[in-house]
Amino acid sequence: MSFLLTRLFSTDIGIDLGTANCLVYVRDLDRLVLNEPSVVVRQVNTHEVRYVGARAKEMLGKTPVNLEAIRPMKDGVIANFEVTEAMLREFIQKALRQVPWYRRLLPPRVVIAVPSGITEVEIRAVKDSSKRAGAGMVKLIEEPMAAAIGVGLPVSDPCGSMIVDIGGGTTEVAVISLGGIVYSDSIRVGGDELDEAIMQYMRKNYNLMIGVLTAERIKIAIGSAYPVRDEMKMEVRGLDMNGHVPKTVTITGEEAREALQEQVRSIAEKVHAVFEHCKPDLAADLVEHGIMLAGGGAMLVGLDKLLTEETGLPVFVADEPLNAVAKGTGLMLTEEELWDHNEN
Ligand SMILES: Nc1ncnc2c1ncn2[C@@H]1O[C@H](COP(=O)(O)OP(=O)(O)OP(=O)(O)O)[C@@H](O)[C@H]1O
Ligand SMILES: [Mg+2]
């Protein structure tokens, strides 16, 4: 079909299909139209989808027996195809409802950001799921590249830029120069592992079982990667493991930091390892321009300080770290040559 007709009767959508959050950008509206947790609640017996997104996340750990709350993405990739597809369908339809009717006559062209290390099988799975969820042409772009573009790093320049995207499932580090990824690596450690570390800490030190949402709240409210001046405290409610009764304890910021220490360390080591793989001139660029942090994990208090101390480089946190990848996919949509090769 001719290029003009496609442009007129369809719309272009950029998706950050994240482990924790899914964001959708619509080219014609030039903005993010949707930002929801990647969670689905469905009927246990019929698999009928009941809630998707924010409503569904609130229900994690609280569903009655006939419902199950599922996070279909794990470690940055699809863990449950059926549920991912249902979620994507819901999000794509929701985005399309915001564009004029004639822009819905043809299926949307979709750009999806995926982790840089995913396998061919995983790539196929993302493409197939998106198509079954209503997408027309689907292109995948590597998350670190999307994040770098989204935060406005000069990716096309002959100058090394370093981006660290700390998401829910993975942390990806990448050095980009001349429009391509020079080096990238990722670990399956992100916000989810930090939450898990807090849950373990509470079990070990207080005999207290807490839910995953409580752990996330602790991390965000009082967690840190580096000592802060005014350490905070927080009351935590959970289930006592001995008596199996509800119990409340108070934990301090220092304790939360201790709980997160090991995972934070493995993130810092990944960042550090980049320099072993960098050519001298690229390393020199990084020393000058520093490291940019994106993804929700970038907001962990003191992570920038810790990484500065570890690497000796200036470290910056992106303005809207949670939106970086989606913004990048949105900007990619306007690159017409992206759509030139019809390989899928
Ligand atoms: N203020 C904060 N401090 C620390 N962590 C935070 C903060 N706000 C959000 N997070 C964490 O950020 C994570 C979500 O980040 P993000 O949306 O970038 O992940 P994602 O893109 O869905 O995951 P991935 O890229 O791994 O697939 C969650 O684990 C969340 O708990
Ligand atoms: Mg992400």
mmCIF file of C-alpha atoms and ligand atoms in Angstrom:
data_model
loop_
_atom_site.group_PDB
_atom_site.id
_atom_site.type_symbol
_atom_site.label_atom_id
_atom_site.label_comp_id
_atom_site.label_asym_id
_atom_site.label_seq_id
_atom_site.Cartn_x
_atom_site.Cartn_y
_atom_site.Cartn_z
ATOM 1 C CA MET A 1 0.000 0.000 0.000
ATOM 2 C CA SER A 2 1.238 3.424 -0.778
ATOM 3 C CA PHE A 3 3.096 5.275 1.844
ATOM 4 C CA LEU A 4 0.645 8.181 1.914
ATOM 5 C CA LEU A 5 -2.420 6.021 2.394
ATOM 6 C CA THR A 6 -0.753 4.167 5.227
ATOM 7 C CA ARG A 7 0.166 7.417 6.880
ATOM 8 C CA LEU A 8 -3.334 8.820 6.511
ATOM 9 C CA PHE A 9 -5.407 5.846 7.587
ATOM 10 C CA SER A 10 -3.258 4.358 10.303
ATOM 11 C CA THR A 11 -1.410 5.639 13.283
ATOM 12 C CA ASP A 12 2.055 5.024 14.647
ATOM 13 C CA ILE A 13 2.446 3.849 18.203
ATOM 14 C CA GLY A 14 5.556 3.516 20.366
ATOM 15 C CA ILE A 15 5.422 1.052 23.263
ATOM 16 C CA ASP A 16 7.712 0.557 26.222
ATOM 17 C CA LEU A 17 6.650 -2.945 27.178
ATOM 18 C CA GLY A 18 8.279 -2.982 30.598
ATOM 19 C CA THR A 19 8.385 -5.562 33.348
ATOM 20 C CA ALA A 20 6.859 -3.081 35.764
ATOM 21 C CA ASN A 21 5.165 -0.479 33.573
ATOM 22 C CA CYS A 22 3.829 -0.245 30.061
ATOM 23 C CA LEU A 23 3.840 3.149 28.350
ATOM 24 C CA VAL A 24 2.310 4.032 25.019
ATOM 25 C CA TYR A 25 3.173 6.975 22.817
ATOM 26 C CA VAL A 26 1.081 8.049 19.839
ATOM 27 C CA ARG A 27 2.869 9.825 17.028
ATOM 28 C CA ASP A 28 -0.040 11.862 15.696
ATOM 29 C CA LEU A 29 -0.868 13.197 19.131
ATOM 30 C CA ASP A 30 2.833 13.641 19.880
ATOM 31 C CA ARG A 31 2.473 12.543 23.478
ATOM 32 C CA LEU A 32 2.305 9.662 25.902
ATOM 33 C CA VAL A 33 -1.292 8.504 26.031
ATOM 34 C CA LEU A 34 -0.968 5.700 28.525
ATOM 35 C CA ASN A 35 1.196 4.742 31.465
ATOM 36 C CA GLU A 36 0.024 1.714 33.412
ATOM 37 C CA PRO A 37 1.562 -1.053 35.493
ATOM 38 C CA SER A 38 2.091 -4.289 33.528
ATOM 39 C CA VAL A 39 -0.432 -6.256 35.556
ATOM 40 C CA VAL A 40 -3.558 -8.174 34.539
ATOM 41 C CA VAL A 41 -6.303 -9.612 36.723
ATOM 42 C CA ARG A 42 -8.235 -12.474 35.184
ATOM 43 C CA GLN A 43 -10.819 -15.065 36.091
ATOM 44 C CA VAL A 44 -9.081 -18.249 37.213
ATOM 45 C CA ASN A 45 -11.358 -20.744 35.462
ATOM 46 C CA THR A 46 -12.325 -18.937 32.232
ATOM 47 C CA HIS A 47 -9.184 -16.766 31.851
ATOM 48 C CA GLU A 48 -11.492 -13.836 31.111
ATOM 49 C CA VAL A 49 -9.551 -10.597 31.636
ATOM 50 C CA ARG A 50 -11.161 -8.432 34.317
ATOM 51 C CA TYR A 51 -8.733 -5.585 34.992
ATOM 52 C CA VAL A 52 -5.577 -4.315 33.340
ATOM 53 C CA GLY A 53 -3.053 -1.755 34.594
ATOM 54 C CA ALA A 54 -3.347 0.361 37.727
ATOM 55 C CA ARG A 55 -6.540 -1.292 39.003
ATOM 56 C CA ALA A 56 -4.962 -4.710 38.543
ATOM 57 C CA LYS A 57 -1.751 -3.736 40.345
ATOM 58 C CA GLU A 58 -3.685 -2.658 43.436
ATOM 59 C CA MET A 59 -5.035 -6.182 43.590
ATOM 60 C CA LEU A 60 -1.645 -7.952 43.638
ATOM 61 C CA GLY A 61 -1.592 -10.239 46.651
ATOM 62 C CA LYS A 62 -5.207 -9.425 47.504
ATOM 63 C CA THR A 63 -7.302 -11.343 44.974
ATOM 64 C CA PRO A 64 -10.176 -13.629 45.993
ATOM 65 C CA VAL A 65 -9.927 -17.287 44.944
ATOM 66 C CA ASN A 66 -11.774 -16.821 41.658
ATOM 67 C CA LEU A 67 -9.367 -14.134 40.404
ATOM 68 C CA GLU A 68 -5.624 -14.100 39.785
ATOM 69 C CA ALA A 69 -3.361 -11.076 39.423
ATOM 70 C CA ILE A 70 -0.580 -11.746 36.950
ATOM 71 C CA ARG A 71 2.536 -9.841 35.937
ATOM 72 C CA PRO A 72 3.050 -11.285 32.450
ATOM 73 C CA MET A 73 6.520 -9.806 31.950
ATOM 74 C CA LYS A 74 9.494 -11.052 33.880
ATOM 75 C CA ASP A 75 13.107 -9.957 33.624
ATOM 76 C CA GLY A 76 12.184 -7.671 30.751
ATOM 77 C CA VAL A 77 10.724 -10.409 28.548
ATOM 78 C CA ILE A 78 7.380 -12.131 28.092
ATOM 79 C CA ALA A 79 6.823 -14.819 30.702
ATOM 80 C CA ASN A 80 3.144 -15.395 29.927
ATOM 81 C CA PHE A 81 2.191 -14.990 26.275
ATOM 82 C CA GLU A 82 -1.572 -15.228 26.608
ATOM 83 C CA VAL A 83 -1.702 -12.550 29.283
ATOM 84 C CA THR A 84 0.832 -10.261 27.586
ATOM 85 C CA GLU A 85 -1.258 -10.367 24.448
ATOM 86 C CA ALA A 86 -4.428 -9.501 26.340
ATOM 87 C CA MET A 87 -2.631 -6.626 28.026
ATOM 88 C CA LEU A 88 -1.161 -5.308 24.772
ATOM 89 C CA ARG A 89 -4.549 -5.552 23.067
ATOM 90 C CA GLU A 90 -6.159 -3.514 25.837
ATOM 91 C CA PHE A 91 -3.409 -0.879 25.764
ATOM 92 C CA ILE A 92 -3.282 -0.606 21.949
ATOM 93 C CA GLN A 93 -7.072 -0.270 21.777
ATOM 94 C CA LYS A 94 -7.049 2.329 24.533
ATOM 95 C CA ALA A 95 -4.427 4.344 22.648
ATOM 96 C CA LEU A 96 -6.325 4.043 19.363
ATOM 97 C CA ARG A 97 -9.534 5.367 20.928
ATOM 98 C CA GLN A 98 -7.746 8.690 21.272
ATOM 99 C CA VAL A 99 -7.015 9.186 17.571
ATOM 100 C CA PRO A 100 -9.554 10.260 14.875
ATOM 101 C CA TRP A 101 -11.610 7.361 13.415
ATOM 102 C CA TYR A 102 -9.973 7.433 9.970
ATOM 103 C CA ARG A 103 -6.607 6.839 11.574
ATOM 104 C CA ARG A 104 -7.951 3.511 12.798
ATOM 105 C CA LEU A 105 -8.934 2.159 9.396
ATOM 106 C CA LEU A 106 -5.620 0.342 9.005
ATOM 107 C CA PRO A 107 -3.785 -1.452 11.815
ATOM 108 C CA PRO A 108 -1.229 0.726 13.608
ATOM 109 C CA ARG A 109 2.481 0.544 12.946
ATOM 110 C CA VAL A 110 4.136 -0.194 16.231
ATOM 111 C CA VAL A 111 7.630 0.265 17.621
ATOM 112 C CA ILE A 112 8.354 -1.714 20.754
ATOM 113 C CA ALA A 113 11.377 -1.319 22.985
ATOM 114 C CA VAL A 114 12.910 -4.613 24.116
ATOM 115 C CA PRO A 115 15.972 -5.426 26.243
ATOM 116 C CA SER A 116 19.182 -5.513 24.216
ATOM 117 C CA GLY A 117 20.072 -9.069 25.190
ATOM 118 C CA ILE A 118 16.884 -10.892 24.181
ATOM 119 C CA THR A 119 17.036 -14.025 22.052
ATOM 120 C CA GLU A 120 15.666 -14.599 18.547
ATOM 121 C CA VAL A 121 12.875 -16.683 20.053
ATOM 122 C CA GLU A 122 11.951 -13.875 22.426
ATOM 123 C CA ILE A 123 12.018 -11.356 19.554
ATOM 124 C CA ARG A 124 9.630 -13.551 17.558
ATOM 125 C CA ALA A 125 7.390 -13.871 20.611
ATOM 126 C CA VAL A 126 7.119 -10.110 21.116
ATOM 127 C CA LYS A 127 6.361 -9.565 17.421
ATOM 128 C CA ASP A 128 3.746 -12.330 17.265
ATOM 129 C CA SER A 129 2.040 -11.213 20.450
ATOM 130 C CA SER A 130 1.850 -7.609 19.250
ATOM 131 C CA LYS A 131 0.407 -8.642 15.900
ATOM 132 C CA ARG A 132 -2.209 -10.819 17.483
ATOM 133 C CA ALA A 133 -2.972 -7.888 19.781
ATOM 134 C CA GLY A 134 -3.862 -5.748 16.762
ATOM 135 C CA ALA A 135 -0.597 -4.241 15.546
ATOM 136 C CA GLY A 136 0.176 -4.030 11.818
ATOM 137 C CA MET A 137 3.865 -3.657 11.082
ATOM 138 C CA VAL A 138 6.013 -4.159 14.177
ATOM 139 C CA LYS A 139 9.568 -2.963 14.684
ATOM 140 C CA LEU A 140 11.666 -3.613 17.724
ATOM 141 C CA ILE A 141 14.248 -1.231 19.081
ATOM 142 C CA GLU A 142 16.780 -1.869 21.770
ATOM 143 C CA GLU A 143 15.778 -0.370 25.095
ATOM 144 C CA PRO A 144 19.079 1.364 25.898
ATOM 145 C CA MET A 145 19.010 3.068 22.496
ATOM 146 C CA ALA A 146 15.411 4.153 23.058
ATOM 147 C CA ALA A 147 16.284 5.414 26.531
ATOM 148 C CA ALA A 148 19.301 7.345 25.249
ATOM 149 C CA ILE A 149 17.226 8.967 22.496
ATOM 150 C CA GLY A 150 14.425 9.653 24.965
ATOM 151 C CA VAL A 151 16.641 11.526 27.393
ATOM 152 C CA GLY A 152 18.210 13.506 24.571
ATOM 153 C CA LEU A 153 21.742 12.089 24.530
ATOM 154 C CA PRO A 154 23.626 12.961 21.320
ATOM 155 C CA VAL A 155 23.430 9.374 20.004
ATOM 156 C CA SER A 156 24.405 10.218 16.409
ATOM 157 C CA ASP A 157 27.531 12.160 17.311
ATOM 158 C CA PRO A 158 30.989 10.619 17.032
ATOM 159 C CA CYS A 159 31.187 10.730 20.795
ATOM 160 C CA GLY A 160 30.533 8.042 23.380
ATOM 161 C CA SER A 161 27.435 8.396 25.587
ATOM 162 C CA MET A 162 26.643 6.052 28.413
ATOM 163 C CA ILE A 163 23.149 5.167 29.528
ATOM 164 C CA VAL A 164 22.107 2.951 32.431
ATOM 165 C CA ASP A 165 18.442 1.945 32.413
ATOM 166 C CA ILE A 166 17.335 0.440 35.702
ATOM 167 C CA GLY A 167 13.894 -1.029 35.193
ATOM 168 C CA GLY A 168 11.729 -3.394 37.156
ATOM 169 C CA GLY A 169 13.229 -6.568 35.727
ATOM 170 C CA THR A 170 16.584 -5.640 34.245
ATOM 171 C CA THR A 171 19.368 -3.137 34.402
ATOM 172 C CA GLU A 172 20.904 -2.367 31.054
ATOM 173 C CA VAL A 173 24.110 -0.480 30.537
ATOM 174 C CA ALA A 174 25.131 0.724 27.098
ATOM 175 C CA VAL A 175 27.677 2.914 25.389
ATOM 176 C CA ILE A 176 26.370 4.529 22.227
ATOM 177 C CA SER A 177 28.222 6.350 19.480
ATOM 178 C CA LEU A 178 27.441 7.269 15.850
ATOM 179 C CA GLY A 179 23.864 6.043 16.114
ATOM 180 C CA GLY A 180 24.748 2.530 17.240
ATOM 181 C CA ILE A 181 25.398 0.542 20.369
ATOM 182 C CA VAL A 182 29.150 0.146 20.845
ATOM 183 C CA TYR A 183 28.856 -1.985 23.936
ATOM 184 C CA SER A 184 25.943 -3.168 26.007
ATOM 185 C CA ASP A 185 25.311 -5.567 28.805
ATOM 186 C CA SER A 186 22.449 -6.305 31.104
ATOM 187 C CA ILE A 187 21.683 -8.087 34.311
ATOM 188 C CA ARG A 188 18.408 -9.444 35.439
ATOM 189 C CA VAL A 189 18.529 -7.244 38.515
ATOM 190 C CA GLY A 190 16.183 -4.304 38.771
ATOM 191 C CA GLY A 191 13.477 -2.912 40.998
ATOM 192 C CA ASP A 192 11.800 -6.306 41.456
ATOM 193 C CA GLU A 193 14.965 -7.819 42.903
ATOM 194 C CA LEU A 194 15.290 -4.849 45.238
ATOM 195 C CA ASP A 195 11.730 -5.447 46.454
ATOM 196 C CA GLU A 196 12.506 -9.131 46.900
ATOM 197 C CA ALA A 197 15.632 -8.246 48.906
ATOM 198 C CA ILE A 198 13.510 -6.159 51.284
ATOM 199 C CA MET A 199 11.011 -9.005 51.695
ATOM 200 C CA GLN A 200 13.859 -11.369 52.548
ATOM 201 C CA TYR A 201 15.381 -8.913 54.986
ATOM 202 C CA MET A 202 12.092 -8.577 56.837
ATOM 203 C CA ARG A 203 11.673 -12.354 56.998
ATOM 204 C CA LYS A 204 15.203 -12.912 58.252
ATOM 205 C CA ASN A 205 15.466 -10.059 60.726
ATOM 206 C CA TYR A 206 11.913 -9.600 61.959
ATOM 207 C CA ASN A 207 10.256 -12.912 61.176
ATOM 208 C CA LEU A 208 7.824 -10.810 59.212
ATOM 209 C CA MET A 209 6.289 -11.741 55.896
ATOM 210 C CA ILE A 210 5.380 -8.710 53.827
ATOM 211 C CA GLY A 211 3.739 -8.362 50.442
ATOM 212 C CA VAL A 212 5.505 -7.215 47.323
ATOM 213 C CA LEU A 213 3.643 -3.899 47.230
ATOM 214 C CA THR A 214 4.682 -3.181 50.819
ATOM 215 C CA ALA A 215 8.298 -3.971 49.934
ATOM 216 C CA GLU A 216 8.141 -1.570 46.996
ATOM 217 C CA ARG A 217 6.683 1.141 49.214
ATOM 218 C CA ILE A 218 9.544 0.706 51.714
ATOM 219 C CA LYS A 219 12.115 0.920 48.911
ATOM 220 C CA ILE A 220 10.629 4.105 47.511
ATOM 221 C CA ALA A 221 9.910 5.795 50.861
ATOM 222 C CA ILE A 222 13.078 5.086 52.853
ATOM 223 C CA GLY A 223 15.385 2.963 50.674
ATOM 224 C CA SER A 224 18.731 4.279 49.484
ATOM 225 C CA ALA A 225 22.030 3.257 47.960
ATOM 226 C CA TYR A 226 24.184 5.757 49.847
ATOM 227 C CA PRO A 227 23.943 7.203 53.375
ATOM 228 C CA VAL A 228 21.612 10.186 53.610
ATOM 229 C CA ARG A 229 21.687 12.990 56.154
ATOM 230 C CA ASP A 230 18.264 12.533 57.674
ATOM 231 C CA GLU A 231 17.538 8.841 57.825
ATOM 232 C CA MET A 232 13.831 8.115 57.915
ATOM 233 C CA LYS A 233 11.776 5.433 59.590
ATOM 234 C CA MET A 234 8.708 3.581 58.501
ATOM 235 C CA GLU A 235 6.069 1.427 60.092
ATOM 236 C CA VAL A 236 5.699 -1.856 58.271
ATOM 237 C CA ARG A 237 2.762 -4.240 58.535
ATOM 238 C CA GLY A 238 2.874 -7.891 57.682
ATOM 239 C CA LEU A 239 2.319 -11.372 58.945
ATOM 240 C CA ASP A 240 4.360 -12.755 61.832
ATOM 241 C CA MET A 241 5.911 -16.029 60.692
ATOM 242 C CA ASN A 242 5.774 -17.714 64.083
ATOM 243 C CA GLY A 243 2.288 -16.943 65.284
ATOM 244 C CA HIS A 244 0.794 -16.240 61.845
ATOM 245 C CA VAL A 245 -0.784 -13.086 63.188
ATOM 246 C CA PRO A 246 -0.604 -9.556 61.786
ATOM 247 C CA LYS A 247 2.298 -7.567 63.232
ATOM 248 C CA THR A 248 3.689 -4.040 62.876
ATOM 249 C CA VAL A 249 7.381 -3.198 63.119
ATOM 250 C CA THR A 250 9.363 -0.026 62.515
ATOM 251 C CA ILE A 251 12.350 -0.137 60.209
ATOM 252 C CA THR A 252 14.939 2.554 59.588
ATOM 253 C CA GLY A 253 16.492 3.915 56.437
ATOM 254 C CA GLU A 254 19.794 2.299 57.390
ATOM 255 C CA GLU A 255 18.140 -1.090 57.569
ATOM 256 C CA ALA A 256 16.478 -0.594 54.195
ATOM 257 C CA ARG A 257 19.853 0.353 52.710
ATOM 258 C CA GLU A 258 21.427 -2.739 54.207
ATOM 259 C CA ALA A 259 18.664 -4.867 52.717
ATOM 260 C CA LEU A 260 19.293 -3.421 49.251
ATOM 261 C CA GLN A 261 23.065 -3.447 49.468
ATOM 262 C CA GLU A 262 23.867 -6.649 47.648
ATOM 263 C CA GLN A 263 21.645 -5.945 44.641
ATOM 264 C CA VAL A 264 22.805 -2.340 44.434
ATOM 265 C CA ARG A 265 26.364 -3.621 44.425
ATOM 266 C CA SER A 266 25.726 -5.904 41.476
ATOM 267 C CA ILE A 267 24.272 -2.968 39.534
ATOM 268 C CA ALA A 268 27.349 -0.867 40.369
ATOM 269 C CA GLU A 269 29.649 -3.699 39.261
ATOM 270 C CA LYS A 270 27.902 -3.908 35.890
ATOM 271 C CA VAL A 271 28.393 -0.188 35.384
ATOM 272 C CA HIS A 272 32.028 -0.478 36.361
ATOM 273 C CA ALA A 273 32.621 -3.393 33.988
ATOM 274 C CA VAL A 274 31.810 -1.160 30.998
ATOM 275 C CA PHE A 275 35.220 0.458 31.193
ATOM 276 C CA GLU A 276 36.981 -2.863 30.707
ATOM 277 C CA HIS A 277 35.297 -3.103 27.315
ATOM 278 C CA CYS A 278 35.751 0.478 26.200
ATOM 279 C CA LYS A 279 38.355 1.747 23.752
ATOM 280 C CA PRO A 280 40.447 4.580 25.252
ATOM 281 C CA ASP A 281 38.898 7.381 23.196
ATOM 282 C CA LEU A 282 35.383 6.300 24.078
ATOM 283 C CA ALA A 283 36.360 6.061 27.742
ATOM 284 C CA ALA A 284 37.705 9.608 27.482
ATOM 285 C CA ASP A 285 34.308 10.768 26.135
ATOM 286 C CA LEU A 286 32.546 9.122 29.050
ATOM 287 C CA VAL A 287 34.848 10.787 31.563
ATOM 288 C CA GLU A 288 33.924 14.104 30.031
ATOM 289 C CA HIS A 289 30.180 13.597 29.580
ATOM 290 C CA GLY A 290 29.399 11.240 32.426
ATOM 291 C CA ILE A 291 26.731 8.594 32.874
ATOM 292 C CA MET A 292 22.991 9.092 32.418
ATOM 293 C CA LEU A 293 20.603 7.062 34.571
ATOM 294 C CA ALA A 294 17.069 6.238 33.389
ATOM 295 C CA GLY A 295 14.280 3.829 34.385
ATOM 296 C CA GLY A 296 12.405 3.866 37.678
ATOM 297 C CA GLY A 297 15.376 2.457 39.573
ATOM 298 C CA ALA A 298 17.346 5.605 38.741
ATOM 299 C CA MET A 299 15.240 7.326 41.397
ATOM 300 C CA LEU A 300 16.612 5.171 44.210
ATOM 301 C CA VAL A 301 17.995 7.753 46.602
ATOM 302 C CA GLY A 302 21.785 8.030 46.501
ATOM 303 C CA LEU A 303 22.340 5.682 43.566
ATOM 304 C CA ASP A 304 23.859 8.529 41.554
ATOM 305 C CA LYS A 305 26.224 9.342 44.433
ATOM 306 C CA LEU A 306 27.273 5.737 44.842
ATOM 307 C CA LEU A 307 27.988 5.390 41.117
ATOM 308 C CA THR A 308 29.952 8.640 41.101
ATOM 309 C CA GLU A 309 32.048 7.345 43.966
ATOM 310 C CA GLU A 310 32.575 3.994 42.238
ATOM 311 C CA THR A 311 33.476 5.325 38.800
ATOM 312 C CA GLY A 312 34.788 8.826 39.465
ATOM 313 C CA LEU A 313 32.504 10.064 36.677
ATOM 314 C CA PRO A 314 29.691 12.578 36.866
ATOM 315 C CA VAL A 315 26.356 10.749 37.074
ATOM 316 C CA PHE A 316 23.041 12.327 36.094
ATOM 317 C CA VAL A 317 19.482 11.180 36.640
ATOM 318 C CA ALA A 318 17.197 11.748 33.634
ATOM 319 C CA ASP A 319 14.436 14.322 34.077
ATOM 320 C CA GLU A 320 11.591 11.844 33.790
ATOM 321 C CA PRO A 321 13.403 8.543 34.162
ATOM 322 C CA LEU A 322 10.227 6.430 33.935
ATOM 323 C CA ASN A 323 9.289 7.948 30.558
ATOM 324 C CA ALA A 324 12.688 7.826 28.854
ATOM 325 C CA VAL A 325 12.230 4.629 26.825
ATOM 326 C CA ALA A 326 8.682 5.461 25.712
ATOM 327 C CA LYS A 327 9.742 8.940 24.643
ATOM 328 C CA GLY A 328 12.593 7.387 22.686
ATOM 329 C CA THR A 329 10.263 4.983 20.873
ATOM 330 C CA GLY A 330 8.037 7.982 20.099
ATOM 331 C CA LEU A 331 10.940 9.847 18.534
ATOM 332 C CA MET A 332 11.962 6.751 16.567
ATOM 333 C CA LEU A 333 8.501 6.626 14.962
ATOM 334 C CA THR A 334 9.320 9.697 12.937
ATOM 335 C CA GLU A 335 12.378 8.063 11.349
ATOM 336 C CA GLU A 336 10.769 6.883 8.130
ATOM 337 C CA GLU A 337 13.712 4.690 7.116
ATOM 338 C CA LEU A 338 12.907 2.548 10.152
ATOM 339 C CA TRP A 339 9.902 1.217 8.230
ATOM 340 C CA ASP A 340 11.725 0.672 4.948
ATOM 341 C CA HIS A 341 12.576 -2.983 5.420
ATOM 342 C CA ASN A 342 9.527 -5.192 5.501
ATOM 343 C CA GLU A 343 11.147 -8.177 7.079
ATOM 344 C CA ASN A 344 8.257 -9.159 9.307
HETATM 345 N N1 LIG B 1 11.459 6.554 43.726
HETATM 346 C C1 LIG B 1 11.852 5.327 43.402
HETATM 347 N N2 LIG B 1 12.929 4.777 44.003
HETATM 348 C C2 LIG B 1 13.345 3.549 43.692
HETATM 349 N N3 LIG B 1 12.739 2.758 42.779
HETATM 350 C C3 LIG B 1 11.651 3.251 42.153
HETATM 351 C C4 LIG B 1 11.152 4.541 42.422
HETATM 352 N N4 LIG B 1 10.047 4.749 41.653
HETATM 353 C C5 LIG B 1 9.870 3.631 40.931
HETATM 354 N N5 LIG B 1 10.822 2.727 41.216
HETATM 355 C C6 LIG B 1 10.961 1.367 40.687
HETATM 356 O O1 LIG B 1 11.179 1.415 39.303
HETATM 357 C C7 LIG B 1 10.768 0.176 38.741
HETATM 358 C C8 LIG B 1 9.988 0.426 37.486
HETATM 359 O O2 LIG B 1 10.787 1.102 36.597
HETATM 360 P P1 LIG B 1 10.467 1.086 35.034
HETATM 361 O O3 LIG B 1 9.072 1.489 34.788
HETATM 362 O O4 LIG B 1 11.548 1.866 34.359
HETATM 363 O O5 LIG B 1 10.626 -0.474 34.742
HETATM 364 P P2 LIG B 1 10.200 -1.276 33.434
HETATM 365 O O6 LIG B 1 10.607 -0.487 32.242
HETATM 366 O O7 LIG B 1 8.766 -1.637 33.520
HETATM 367 O O8 LIG B 1 11.069 -2.603 33.574
HETATM 368 P P3 LIG B 1 12.125 -3.255 32.560
HETATM 369 O O9 LIG B 1 12.767 -2.146 31.798
HETATM 370 O O10 LIG B 1 13.087 -3.995 33.428
HETATM 371 O O11 LIG B 1 11.323 -4.180 31.714
HETATM 372 C C9 LIG B 1 9.929 -0.536 39.783
HETATM 373 O O12 LIG B 1 10.673 -1.609 40.319
HETATM 374 C C10 LIG B 1 9.705 0.541 40.828
HETATM 375 O O13 LIG B 1 9.591 0.004 42.121
HETATM 376 MG MG MG B 2 12.227 -0.397 31.016
#
